[in-house]
Amino acid sequence: QSALTQPRSVSGSPGQSVTISCTGTSSDVGAYNYVSWYQQHPGKAPKLMIYDVSKRPSGVPDRFSGSKSGNTASLTISGLQAEDEADYYCCSYAGSYTWLFGGGTKVTVL
Amino acid sequence: QLQLQESGPGLVKPSETLSLTCTVSGGSISSTNYYWDWIRQPPGKGLEWIGSLYYSRGTYYNPSLKSRVAISVDTSKNQISLKLRSVTAADTAVYYCAGEFLGVYATTYWGLGTLVTVSS
């Protein structure tokens, strides 16, 4: 099992949209609709932002959306705000009760 | 809602065994409604899934750690434990315990994490 591939960093100005990709294989991202996304601010525990590819937990702003095509999942943040500056991690179910995380993407608000 | 708190030594010597405990409140460890995870994060690096425990199904581990790791429960204390044998500096990380409702393929409830440094 190898970690899912994410860009090291993305950036955008306030109000713009940014998209983070998460590329896996046909054994993980491509095989299951169980991709989740986590936001992590420095020194804090991760926070669930998206689950089951595109579902938002209660309390997560609708500026955050998720999608998947083939072996690649994506997280889009629309109307970027200063508080969105953080690290973001994708995670996919990989079968047999195992999980894979991505390497993480740092989102910078310019 | 579930609340989790990790505890254990912050410093472990190379080749020794790392042992951490996670105390759960707001839900029973032995309930079949939940499953429990350990996840770690080396300083400045990404998250790594260590393993999961399903009370009624058993434990499942990251293949890269499987030969060294064990996750178990103490139902009398409502605690989950993690043991990682033969540690090296590469095992230095913040260790998180986490919990989720069975059937949810994500992790909603996280502990604050605890930093374990492997050094002589």
CSV table of C-alpha atoms in Angstrom, one decimal:
chain,number,residue,atom,x,y,z
A,1,GLN,CA,0.0,0.0,0.0
A,2,SER,CA,1.3,3.5,-0.9
A,3,ALA,CA,0.0,6.8,0.3
A,4,LEU,CA,-2.5,8.6,-1.8
A,5,THR,CA,-0.9,11.4,-3.9
A,6,GLN,CA,-1.8,15.0,-3.2
A,7,PRO,CA,-0.2,18.3,-4.3
A,8,ARG,CA,2.1,19.7,-1.7
A,9,SER,CA,0.5,23.1,-1.8
A,10,VAL,CA,-2.3,25.2,-3.4
A,11,SER,CA,-3.1,28.9,-2.9
A,12,GLY,CA,-5.8,31.4,-3.7
A,13,SER,CA,-7.0,34.8,-2.8
A,14,PRO,CA,-10.0,35.4,-0.6
A,15,GLY,CA,-13.2,34.7,-2.4
A,16,GLN,CA,-11.6,32.5,-5.0
A,17,SER,CA,-11.9,28.7,-5.4
A,18,VAL,CA,-9.2,26.1,-4.9
A,19,THR,CA,-9.3,22.4,-5.7
A,20,ILE,CA,-7.1,19.7,-4.1
A,21,SER,CA,-6.7,16.4,-5.9
A,22,CYS,CA,-6.1,13.0,-4.3
A,23,THR,CA,-4.9,10.3,-6.6
A,24,GLY,CA,-5.0,6.6,-5.7
A,25,THR,CA,-5.5,3.4,-7.5
A,26,SER,CA,-8.3,1.0,-8.6
A,27,SER,CA,-7.8,-0.8,-5.3
A,28,ASP,CA,-8.6,2.2,-3.1
A,29,VAL,CA,-10.0,5.5,-4.4
A,30,GLY,CA,-11.3,3.9,-7.6
A,31,ALA,CA,-12.8,0.9,-5.8
A,32,TYR,CA,-14.9,2.5,-3.1
A,33,ASN,CA,-17.0,5.6,-2.6
A,34,TYR,CA,-15.4,6.0,0.9
A,35,VAL,CA,-13.1,9.0,0.4
A,36,SER,CA,-13.0,11.5,3.3
A,37,TRP,CA,-11.2,14.8,3.7
A,38,TYR,CA,-9.8,16.3,6.9
A,39,GLN,CA,-8.7,19.9,7.7
A,40,GLN,CA,-5.9,20.3,10.2
A,41,HIS,CA,-4.7,23.6,11.7
A,42,PRO,CA,-1.3,23.8,13.3
A,43,GLY,CA,-1.1,22.0,16.6
A,44,LYS,CA,-4.6,20.7,16.3
A,45,ALA,CA,-6.3,17.4,15.7
A,46,PRO,CA,-7.7,16.8,12.2
A,47,LYS,CA,-11.4,17.7,11.6
A,48,LEU,CA,-13.6,15.7,9.3
A,49,MET,CA,-14.9,18.0,6.4
A,50,ILE,CA,-16.2,15.5,3.8
A,51,TYR,CA,-17.1,11.8,3.9
A,52,ASP,CA,-18.4,9.3,1.4
A,53,VAL,CA,-16.7,11.4,-1.4
A,54,SER,CA,-19.2,14.3,-1.2
A,55,LYS,CA,-21.2,14.3,2.0
A,56,ARG,CA,-20.7,17.1,4.6
A,57,PRO,CA,-21.0,16.5,8.3
A,58,SER,CA,-23.3,18.8,10.2
A,59,GLY,CA,-21.6,22.2,10.8
A,60,VAL,CA,-19.2,22.1,7.8
A,61,PRO,CA,-19.8,25.1,5.5
A,62,ASP,CA,-21.3,24.3,2.1
A,63,ARG,CA,-18.2,26.1,0.6
A,64,PHE,CA,-16.5,22.7,1.0
A,65,SER,CA,-17.5,20.1,-1.6
A,66,GLY,CA,-16.1,16.8,-2.7
A,67,SER,CA,-16.2,14.7,-5.9
A,68,LYS,CA,-14.5,11.7,-7.5
A,69,SER,CA,-13.7,10.6,-11.0
A,70,GLY,CA,-12.0,7.2,-11.5
A,71,ASN,CA,-9.0,6.9,-9.2
A,72,THR,CA,-8.9,10.6,-8.3
A,73,ALA,CA,-10.9,12.4,-5.7
A,74,SER,CA,-11.1,16.2,-5.3
A,75,LEU,CA,-11.9,18.7,-2.6
A,76,THR,CA,-13.0,22.2,-3.7
A,77,ILE,CA,-13.1,25.1,-1.4
A,78,SER,CA,-15.3,27.9,-2.9
A,79,GLY,CA,-15.3,31.5,-1.6
A,80,LEU,CA,-12.0,31.0,0.1
A,81,GLN,CA,-11.7,32.5,3.6
A,82,ALA,CA,-8.7,33.3,5.8
A,83,GLU,CA,-9.7,30.6,8.3
A,84,ASP,CA,-9.5,28.0,5.5
A,85,GLU,CA,-5.7,28.2,5.6
A,86,ALA,CA,-4.7,24.8,6.9
A,87,ASP,CA,-3.4,21.4,5.9
A,88,TYR,CA,-5.9,19.1,4.2
A,89,TYR,CA,-5.7,15.3,4.0
A,90,CYS,CA,-7.6,12.8,2.0
A,91,CYS,CA,-8.3,9.3,3.1
A,92,SER,CA,-9.6,6.3,1.3
A,93,TYR,CA,-10.9,2.9,2.4
A,94,ALA,CA,-8.6,0.3,0.8
A,95,GLY,CA,-10.5,-2.9,1.5
A,96,SER,CA,-10.2,-5.5,4.2
A,97,TYR,CA,-10.7,-2.9,6.9
A,98,THR,CA,-7.6,-0.9,6.0
A,99,TRP,CA,-7.2,2.8,5.2
A,100,LEU,CA,-4.8,5.0,3.3
A,101,PHE,CA,-4.1,8.7,3.8
A,102,GLY,CA,-2.8,11.2,1.3
A,103,GLY,CA,0.5,13.1,2.0
A,104,GLY,CA,-1.4,16.3,2.7
A,105,THR,CA,-1.8,19.7,1.0
A,106,LYS,CA,-1.1,23.0,2.5
A,107,VAL,CA,-3.7,25.6,1.5
A,108,THR,CA,-2.5,29.2,1.6
A,109,VAL,CA,-4.9,32.2,1.5
A,110,LEU,CA,-3.0,35.0,-0.2
B,1,GLN,CA,-20.8,12.5,21.8
B,2,LEU,CA,-17.6,10.6,22.0
B,3,GLN,CA,-14.6,12.1,23.7
B,4,LEU,CA,-11.1,10.5,23.6
B,5,GLN,CA,-7.9,11.3,25.5
B,6,GLU,CA,-4.5,9.7,24.9
B,7,SER,CA,-2.0,9.2,27.6
B,8,GLY,CA,1.4,7.6,28.0
B,9,PRO,CA,5.1,8.2,28.1
B,10,GLY,CA,6.4,11.1,26.0
B,11,LEU,CA,9.8,9.5,25.6
B,12,VAL,CA,10.7,6.0,24.6
B,13,LYS,CA,14.2,4.5,24.1
B,14,PRO,CA,15.1,2.9,20.7
B,15,SER,CA,14.3,-0.9,20.6
B,16,GLU,CA,11.8,-0.6,23.4
B,17,THR,CA,8.0,-0.8,23.3
B,18,LEU,CA,5.8,2.2,22.9
B,19,SER,CA,2.6,1.9,25.0
B,20,LEU,CA,-0.3,4.4,24.9
B,21,THR,CA,-3.7,4.4,26.4
B,22,CYS,CA,-6.9,6.1,25.1
B,23,THR,CA,-9.7,6.8,27.6
B,24,VAL,CA,-13.1,7.0,26.0
B,25,SER,CA,-16.1,8.9,27.4
B,26,GLY,CA,-19.6,9.3,26.0
B,27,GLY,CA,-19.7,5.8,24.6
B,28,SER,CA,-18.8,2.2,25.6
B,29,ILE,CA,-15.7,0.6,24.2
B,30,SER,CA,-17.5,-2.7,24.1
B,31,SER,CA,-20.4,-1.4,22.1
B,32,THR,CA,-20.8,-2.8,18.6
B,33,ASN,CA,-22.0,0.6,17.5
B,34,TYR,CA,-18.4,1.9,17.2
B,35,TYR,CA,-15.0,1.2,15.9
B,36,TRP,CA,-11.7,2.6,17.2
B,37,ASP,CA,-8.6,3.7,15.4
B,38,TRP,CA,-5.0,4.7,16.1
B,39,ILE,CA,-3.4,7.2,13.7
B,40,ARG,CA,-0.1,8.9,13.9
B,41,GLN,CA,1.7,11.9,12.4
B,42,PRO,CA,5.5,12.4,12.4
B,43,PRO,CA,6.5,16.0,13.1
B,44,GLY,CA,6.0,18.1,9.9
B,45,LYS,CA,4.6,15.1,8.0
B,46,GLY,CA,1.3,13.5,7.0
B,47,LEU,CA,-1.1,11.2,8.7
B,48,GLU,CA,-0.6,7.4,8.8
B,49,TRP,CA,-3.3,4.9,9.8
B,50,ILE,CA,-1.9,2.4,12.3
B,51,GLY,CA,-4.9,0.1,12.9
B,52,SER,CA,-8.5,-0.3,13.8
B,53,LEU,CA,-10.4,-2.3,16.5
B,54,TYR,CA,-13.9,-3.6,16.0
B,55,TYR,CA,-15.1,-5.0,19.3
B,56,SER,CA,-17.1,-7.8,17.6
B,57,ARG,CA,-14.9,-8.4,14.6
B,58,GLY,CA,-11.3,-8.0,15.8
B,59,THR,CA,-8.3,-5.8,14.9
B,60,TYR,CA,-6.8,-4.8,11.6
B,61,TYR,CA,-3.4,-3.2,11.1
B,62,ASN,CA,-1.4,-1.2,8.6
B,63,PRO,CA,0.6,-3.9,6.7
B,64,SER,CA,3.8,-1.8,7.1
B,65,LEU,CA,3.4,-2.0,10.9
B,66,LYS,CA,1.6,-5.3,11.4
B,67,SER,CA,4.6,-7.2,12.7
B,68,ARG,CA,5.2,-4.7,15.5
B,69,VAL,CA,1.8,-3.4,16.6
B,70,ALA,CA,-1.0,-4.5,18.8
B,71,ILE,CA,-4.3,-2.8,19.7
B,72,SER,CA,-6.4,-4.1,22.6
B,73,VAL,CA,-9.2,-2.9,25.0
B,74,ASP,CA,-9.7,-2.8,28.7
B,75,THR,CA,-13.5,-2.8,29.1
B,76,SER,CA,-13.4,-2.3,32.8
B,77,LYS,CA,-11.7,1.1,32.3
B,78,ASN,CA,-13.3,1.9,28.9
B,79,GLN,CA,-9.8,2.2,27.4
B,80,ILE,CA,-8.1,1.3,24.2
B,81,SER,CA,-4.4,0.6,24.2
B,82,LEU,CA,-1.7,0.7,21.6
B,83,LYS,CA,1.6,-1.2,21.8
B,84,LEU,CA,4.4,-0.7,19.2
B,85,ARG,CA,7.5,-2.9,19.6
B,86,SER,CA,11.1,-2.4,18.6
B,87,VAL,CA,10.7,1.4,18.0
B,88,THR,CA,13.2,3.6,16.2
B,89,ALA,CA,13.5,7.3,15.6
B,90,ALA,CA,11.1,6.9,12.6
B,91,ASP,CA,8.3,6.1,15.1
B,92,THR,CA,8.6,9.6,16.7
B,93,ALA,CA,5.1,11.1,16.1
B,94,VAL,CA,2.0,12.5,17.5
B,95,TYR,CA,-0.3,9.6,18.1
B,96,TYR,CA,-4.0,10.0,17.9
B,97,CYS,CA,-6.8,7.7,19.0
B,98,ALA,CA,-10.1,8.1,17.2
B,99,GLY,CA,-13.6,6.7,17.1
B,100,GLU,CA,-16.5,6.4,14.8
B,101,PHE,CA,-19.9,4.9,14.4
B,102,LEU,CA,-19.9,1.5,12.7
B,103,GLY,CA,-21.0,2.0,9.1
B,104,VAL,CA,-19.5,5.4,8.8
B,105,TYR,CA,-16.4,5.2,6.6
B,106,ALA,CA,-14.6,8.2,8.1
B,107,THR,CA,-13.4,9.5,11.4
B,108,THR,CA,-15.4,12.1,13.3
B,109,TYR,CA,-14.1,11.8,16.8
B,110,TRP,CA,-10.4,12.5,17.5
B,111,GLY,CA,-8.4,12.8,20.7
B,112,LEU,CA,-6.0,15.7,21.1
B,113,GLY,CA,-3.0,13.6,20.3
B,114,THR,CA,0.1,12.9,22.3
B,115,LEU,CA,3.7,13.3,21.1
B,116,VAL,CA,6.0,10.3,21.6
B,117,THR,CA,9.7,10.9,20.9
B,118,VAL,CA,12.0,7.9,20.4
B,119,SER,CA,15.4,8.8,21.6
B,120,SER,CA,18.1,7.5,23.9
